[in-house]
């Protein structure tokens, strides 16, 4: 049993309180390996931004849970060494069972998401409440994120064909019954790099897909029902066309890529949305740089020579997001 405080981490309660009153969102960036973690910490220290490190159950299987937990501890020490002690939370992304959440809480996570959104409403409430009761009764309060409404798309093991927008009339009951600390909602964001089918989009003069706008009307209705309550947006990569183009220029194939435009995320960050999850953009930035190095330097076989440029690009992208999209720069 390890408490997150022993690792130097914080839970999300104070992070969200400040984000809502300050009109910005905390970045939640996923990691599975050292270079991704280096990029996240370097970018967030440089921009003095708080950060939520996210680990999916797929990442735990891929990298090993002990290794990831100790990497989070290392991230705290690395940030201090870089000269700025930013608040860092470690969140389980899309926990699907009580046992998985319990295991993460006991091994040092400061926050967990329990995603019962694919279950019938009452089962979602019961499962979420069970996780909350366990998390909140720890010596060091662990925060819990729940979800209402279903996002379309694929993210590791989470997959849904169709989205279902969050029903604003359900949120008060859900929050009261479960006692969650934050709520992920569905207002049109989506997991993965193909967030919408081409037929859901329009095209600009260059043939680039323009997605349908987020449902800010639903967000506003939810905010009215639970004023000041922390809202989370999953699936909020913007899928930068520059990276898609580099990947395709060097032999990749990513047809019909489309994300959430950054102006819309900027607008959401200024509202009660206080956590924005970004994963696919990091994958695209790294893949673009790795493909470029392989194509331009076919004799290269030192992993540092392709993972290094990938890490540096990722860092640059995260710093830009903190400064220009989430507004979290300077808030750490
Ligand atoms: Zn998600």
Coordinates of C-alpha atoms and ligand atoms in Angstrom, one line a residue:
X1 CA 0.0 0.0 0.0
X2 CA 1.5 3.3 -1.2
X3 CA -0.2 6.7 -0.7
X4 CA 0.2 9.1 -3.6
X5 CA 1.6 11.7 -1.1
X6 CA 4.6 9.4 -0.6
X7 CA 5.2 9.8 -4.3
X8 CA 5.0 13.6 -4.1
X9 CA 1.7 13.7 -6.1
X10 CA -1.5 15.7 -5.4
X11 CA -5.2 14.8 -5.9
X12 CA -7.3 16.8 -8.3
X13 CA -9.6 18.6 -5.9
X14 CA -7.5 21.8 -5.5
X15 CA -6.4 21.7 -9.1
X16 CA -10.0 21.8 -10.3
X17 CA -11.1 24.4 -7.8
X18 CA -8.4 26.8 -9.1
X19 CA -9.1 25.9 -12.7
X20 CA -12.8 26.8 -12.4
X21 CA -12.2 30.1 -10.7
X22 CA -9.3 30.9 -13.0
X23 CA -11.1 30.0 -16.3
X24 CA -8.7 27.5 -17.6
X25 CA -8.4 23.7 -17.9
X26 CA -5.8 21.3 -16.5
X27 CA -4.0 19.2 -19.2
X28 CA -4.4 15.5 -18.9
X29 CA -1.8 13.8 -21.0
X30 CA -1.4 10.0 -21.4
X31 CA 1.9 8.3 -21.1
X32 CA 3.3 4.8 -21.6
X33 CA 7.0 5.4 -21.9
X34 CA 9.9 7.5 -20.8
X35 CA 10.1 9.9 -23.7
X36 CA 6.4 10.8 -23.4
X37 CA 6.8 11.4 -19.7
X38 CA 9.9 13.5 -20.3
X39 CA 8.1 15.6 -22.8
X40 CA 5.1 16.2 -20.5
X41 CA 7.2 17.2 -17.6
X42 CA 9.6 19.4 -19.6
X43 CA 6.6 21.2 -21.3
X44 CA 4.7 21.7 -18.0
X45 CA 7.7 22.9 -16.1
X46 CA 8.7 25.3 -18.9
X47 CA 5.1 26.7 -19.0
X48 CA 4.6 26.5 -15.2
X49 CA 1.4 24.4 -15.7
X50 CA -0.2 21.9 -13.3
X51 CA -0.6 18.5 -15.0
X52 CA -2.5 15.3 -14.7
X53 CA -0.5 12.3 -15.9
X54 CA -2.9 9.7 -17.3
X55 CA -2.4 5.9 -17.3
X56 CA -4.9 3.7 -19.1
X57 CA -5.4 0.1 -18.3
X58 CA -3.7 -0.7 -21.6
X59 CA -0.7 1.4 -20.6
X60 CA -0.5 -0.6 -17.3
X61 CA -0.4 -3.8 -19.3
X62 CA 2.1 -2.4 -21.8
X63 CA 4.6 -0.8 -19.5
X64 CA 4.0 -2.6 -16.1
X65 CA 2.2 -1.0 -13.2
X66 CA 5.2 -0.8 -10.9
X67 CA 7.3 0.9 -13.5
X68 CA 4.6 3.5 -14.3
X69 CA 4.0 4.3 -10.6
X70 CA 7.7 4.8 -10.0
X71 CA 8.0 6.9 -13.2
X72 CA 5.3 9.2 -11.7
X73 CA 7.5 9.5 -8.6
X74 CA 10.4 10.2 -10.8
X75 CA 8.4 12.8 -12.7
X76 CA 7.9 14.8 -9.5
X77 CA 11.6 14.7 -8.7
X78 CA 12.5 15.5 -12.4
X79 CA 10.2 18.6 -12.3
X80 CA 11.9 19.8 -9.1
X81 CA 15.3 19.2 -10.7
X82 CA 14.3 21.3 -13.7
X83 CA 13.6 24.1 -11.3
X84 CA 9.8 24.3 -10.7
X85 CA 7.7 22.2 -8.4
X86 CA 4.5 22.0 -10.4
X87 CA 1.5 20.1 -9.0
X88 CA 1.3 16.6 -10.6
X89 CA -1.6 14.2 -10.3
X90 CA -1.7 10.6 -11.4
X91 CA -5.0 9.5 -12.8
X92 CA -6.3 6.1 -14.0
X93 CA -8.0 6.7 -17.4
X94 CA -11.2 4.7 -18.0
X95 CA -11.1 2.3 -15.1
X96 CA -13.8 -0.2 -15.8
X97 CA -14.0 -2.3 -12.6
X98 CA -13.9 -1.6 -8.9
X99 CA -11.0 -3.9 -8.5
X100 CA -8.8 -2.1 -11.0
X101 CA -9.6 1.3 -9.3
X102 CA -8.9 -0.2 -5.9
X103 CA -5.6 -1.6 -7.1
X104 CA -4.5 1.7 -8.6
X105 CA -5.5 3.6 -5.4
X106 CA -3.5 1.2 -3.3
X107 CA -0.5 1.5 -5.5
X108 CA -0.2 5.3 -5.4
X109 CA -2.7 6.9 -7.9
X110 CA -4.0 10.2 -6.6
X111 CA -7.1 10.0 -8.8
X112 CA -9.1 7.4 -10.7
X113 CA -11.8 7.5 -13.3
X114 CA -14.5 4.9 -13.1
X115 CA -16.2 4.7 -16.4
X116 CA -19.6 3.1 -16.1
X117 CA -21.0 5.0 -19.0
X118 CA -21.7 2.0 -21.1
X119 CA -23.8 0.4 -18.4
X120 CA -27.5 1.1 -17.6
X121 CA -27.8 4.3 -15.5
X122 CA -28.5 2.6 -12.1
X123 CA -25.5 0.3 -12.6
X124 CA -23.3 3.2 -13.4
X125 CA -24.4 5.0 -10.2
X126 CA -23.9 1.9 -8.0
X127 CA -20.4 1.1 -9.5
X128 CA -19.3 4.8 -9.3
X129 CA -20.5 5.1 -5.7
X130 CA -18.6 2.0 -4.7
X131 CA -15.4 3.4 -6.0
X132 CA -16.0 6.8 -4.5
X133 CA -16.7 5.3 -1.1
X134 CA -13.4 3.5 -1.2
X135 CA -11.4 6.4 -2.6
X136 CA -12.7 9.0 -0.2
X137 CA -12.2 6.8 2.8
X138 CA -8.4 6.5 2.3
X139 CA -6.1 8.3 4.7
X140 CA -5.2 10.6 1.9
X141 CA -8.3 11.5 -0.1
X142 CA -8.2 10.1 -3.6
X143 CA -10.4 11.9 -6.1
X144 CA -12.8 10.2 -8.5
X145 CA -14.0 11.0 -12.0
X146 CA -17.3 9.5 -13.3
X147 CA -18.8 9.6 -16.7
X148 CA -22.3 10.2 -18.0
X149 CA -23.0 9.9 -21.7
X150 CA -21.0 7.9 -24.3
X151 CA -18.2 9.2 -26.6
X152 CA -17.8 7.6 -30.0
X153 CA -14.4 6.3 -31.2
X154 CA -11.7 4.0 -29.9
X155 CA -9.2 4.5 -27.1
X156 CA -7.1 1.5 -26.1
X157 CA -9.8 -0.9 -24.9
X158 CA -12.6 1.7 -24.8
X159 CA -14.7 1.5 -27.9
X160 CA -18.2 2.7 -28.9
X161 CA -19.8 2.9 -32.3
X162 CA -22.1 5.8 -31.6
X163 CA -22.1 8.7 -29.1
X164 CA -24.9 9.5 -26.8
X165 CA -24.8 13.1 -25.5
X166 CA -25.0 13.5 -21.7
X167 CA -28.6 14.1 -20.5
X168 CA -28.5 17.3 -18.5
X169 CA -31.5 16.2 -16.5
X170 CA -29.4 13.2 -15.1
X171 CA -26.4 15.1 -13.9
X172 CA -27.7 16.4 -10.5
X173 CA -29.0 13.0 -9.5
X174 CA -25.7 11.3 -10.6
X175 CA -23.5 13.8 -8.8
X176 CA -25.6 13.6 -5.6
X177 CA -25.9 9.9 -5.5
X178 CA -22.3 9.1 -6.4
X179 CA -20.4 12.0 -4.7
X180 CA -17.9 12.0 -7.6
X181 CA -15.3 14.9 -7.6
X182 CA -15.6 15.5 -11.4
X183 CA -17.8 14.4 -14.3
X184 CA -16.8 13.5 -17.8
X185 CA -19.5 14.4 -20.3
X186 CA -20.3 13.8 -23.9
X187 CA -21.0 16.9 -26.0
X188 CA -19.5 15.9 -29.3
X189 CA -15.8 15.1 -28.5
X190 CA -14.7 11.6 -29.5
X191 CA -11.8 9.2 -29.0
X192 CA -9.1 8.5 -31.6
X193 CA -7.8 10.3 -34.7
X194 CA -11.0 10.0 -36.8
X195 CA -13.4 11.7 -34.5
X196 CA -16.2 12.0 -37.1
X197 CA -17.2 10.2 -40.2
X198 CA -16.6 12.2 -43.4
X199 CA -20.4 12.4 -43.9
X200 CA -20.8 14.1 -40.5
X201 CA -18.4 16.9 -41.7
X202 CA -18.2 19.6 -44.3
X203 CA -15.0 20.3 -46.4
X204 CA -13.1 23.6 -46.8
X205 CA -11.7 24.8 -50.1
X206 CA -8.6 22.5 -49.8
X207 CA -10.8 19.5 -49.1
X208 CA -9.9 19.4 -45.4
X209 CA -12.7 17.9 -43.2
X210 CA -14.4 20.5 -41.0
X211 CA -16.1 18.7 -38.0
X212 CA -19.5 19.5 -36.6
X213 CA -19.3 22.0 -33.7
X214 CA -19.3 20.8 -30.0
X215 CA -22.7 21.0 -28.3
X216 CA -22.1 24.1 -26.1
X217 CA -25.8 24.3 -25.5
X218 CA -25.7 21.0 -23.6
X219 CA -22.6 22.1 -21.7
X220 CA -24.4 25.3 -20.7
X221 CA -27.4 23.4 -19.5
X222 CA -25.2 21.1 -17.4
X223 CA -23.4 24.1 -15.9
X224 CA -26.7 25.6 -14.9
X225 CA -27.7 22.4 -13.2
X226 CA -24.5 21.9 -11.2
X227 CA -22.8 25.4 -11.1
X228 CA -19.1 25.3 -10.4
X229 CA -18.9 21.5 -10.6
X230 CA -15.7 20.3 -12.4
X231 CA -16.5 19.0 -15.9
X232 CA -14.1 16.8 -17.9
X233 CA -13.7 16.5 -21.7
X234 CA -12.3 13.3 -23.1
X235 CA -11.3 12.8 -26.7
X236 CA -10.1 16.4 -27.1
X237 CA -7.2 16.0 -29.5
X238 CA -7.3 18.5 -32.4
X239 CA -5.5 16.0 -34.8
X240 CA -3.2 18.7 -36.3
X241 CA -3.2 18.4 -40.1
X242 CA 0.6 19.2 -40.2
X243 CA 1.4 16.0 -38.4
X244 CA -1.0 13.9 -40.6
X245 CA 0.7 15.4 -43.7
X246 CA 4.2 14.6 -42.4
X247 CA 3.1 11.0 -41.6
X248 CA 1.5 10.6 -45.1
X249 CA 4.5 12.3 -46.8
X250 CA 6.8 9.6 -45.3
X251 CA 4.7 6.6 -46.2
X252 CA 1.9 6.5 -43.6
X253 CA -1.7 6.3 -44.3
X254 CA -4.2 8.1 -42.1
X255 CA -7.3 8.7 -44.2
X256 CA -10.2 10.9 -42.9
X257 CA -8.3 12.2 -39.9
X258 CA -10.3 14.9 -38.1
X259 CA -10.2 16.3 -34.6
X260 CA -11.7 19.0 -32.4
X261 CA -10.7 22.5 -33.5
X262 CA -8.5 24.3 -30.9
X263 CA -10.8 27.4 -30.8
X264 CA -13.6 25.2 -29.5
X265 CA -11.4 23.7 -26.8
X266 CA -10.2 27.2 -25.8
X267 CA -13.8 28.2 -25.4
X268 CA -14.6 25.1 -23.3
X269 CA -11.5 25.6 -21.1
X270 CA -12.9 29.0 -20.1
X271 CA -16.1 27.4 -18.8
X272 CA -16.6 24.7 -16.0
X273 CA -14.6 22.3 -18.1
X274 CA -11.5 22.0 -16.0
X275 CA -9.8 18.9 -17.4
X276 CA -9.1 18.3 -21.0
X277 CA -7.8 14.8 -22.1
X278 CA -5.3 14.8 -25.0
X279 CA -3.8 11.5 -26.2
X280 CA -4.0 11.1 -30.0
X281 CA -2.2 14.3 -30.8
X282 CA 0.8 13.0 -28.8
X283 CA 0.8 9.8 -30.9
X284 CA 0.6 11.8 -34.1
X285 CA 3.5 14.1 -33.2
X286 CA 5.8 11.2 -32.2
X287 CA 4.9 9.1 -35.3
X288 CA 5.5 12.1 -37.6
X289 CA 9.0 12.6 -36.3
X290 CA 9.9 8.9 -36.2
X291 CA 8.8 8.5 -39.8
X292 CA 10.7 11.6 -40.9
X293 CA 13.9 10.4 -39.3
X294 CA 13.6 6.9 -40.8
X295 CA 13.0 8.4 -44.3
X296 CA 15.7 11.0 -44.2
X297 CA 18.3 9.0 -42.4
X298 CA 17.9 5.4 -43.5
X299 CA 21.2 4.4 -41.9
X300 CA 20.1 5.4 -38.4
X301 CA 19.5 2.6 -35.9
X302 CA 20.1 4.3 -32.5
X303 CA 16.6 4.6 -30.8
X304 CA 17.7 7.8 -29.2
X305 CA 18.1 9.3 -32.7
X306 CA 14.4 8.8 -33.5
X307 CA 12.8 8.8 -30.1
X308 CA 14.8 12.0 -29.1
X309 CA 13.3 14.1 -32.0
X310 CA 9.9 12.6 -31.3
X311 CA 10.1 13.6 -27.6
X312 CA 11.3 17.2 -28.5
X313 CA 8.3 17.6 -30.9
X314 CA 5.9 16.3 -28.3
X315 CA 7.3 18.8 -25.7
X316 CA 6.9 21.7 -28.1
X317 CA 3.3 20.7 -28.8
X318 CA 2.3 20.3 -25.2
X319 CA 3.8 23.6 -24.3
X320 CA 1.8 25.3 -27.1
X321 CA -1.4 23.5 -25.8
X322 CA -0.8 24.8 -22.2
X323 CA -0.2 28.3 -23.4
X324 CA -2.7 28.7 -26.3
X325 CA -5.5 26.2 -25.8
X326 CA -5.9 25.2 -22.1
X327 CA -4.7 28.4 -20.6
X328 CA -3.0 26.4 -17.8
X329 CA 0.4 28.1 -18.4
X330 CA 1.5 30.1 -15.4
X331 CA -1.0 28.4 -13.1
X332 CA 1.3 25.8 -11.6
Ligands
LIG1 ZN1 -11.3 8.9 -22.7

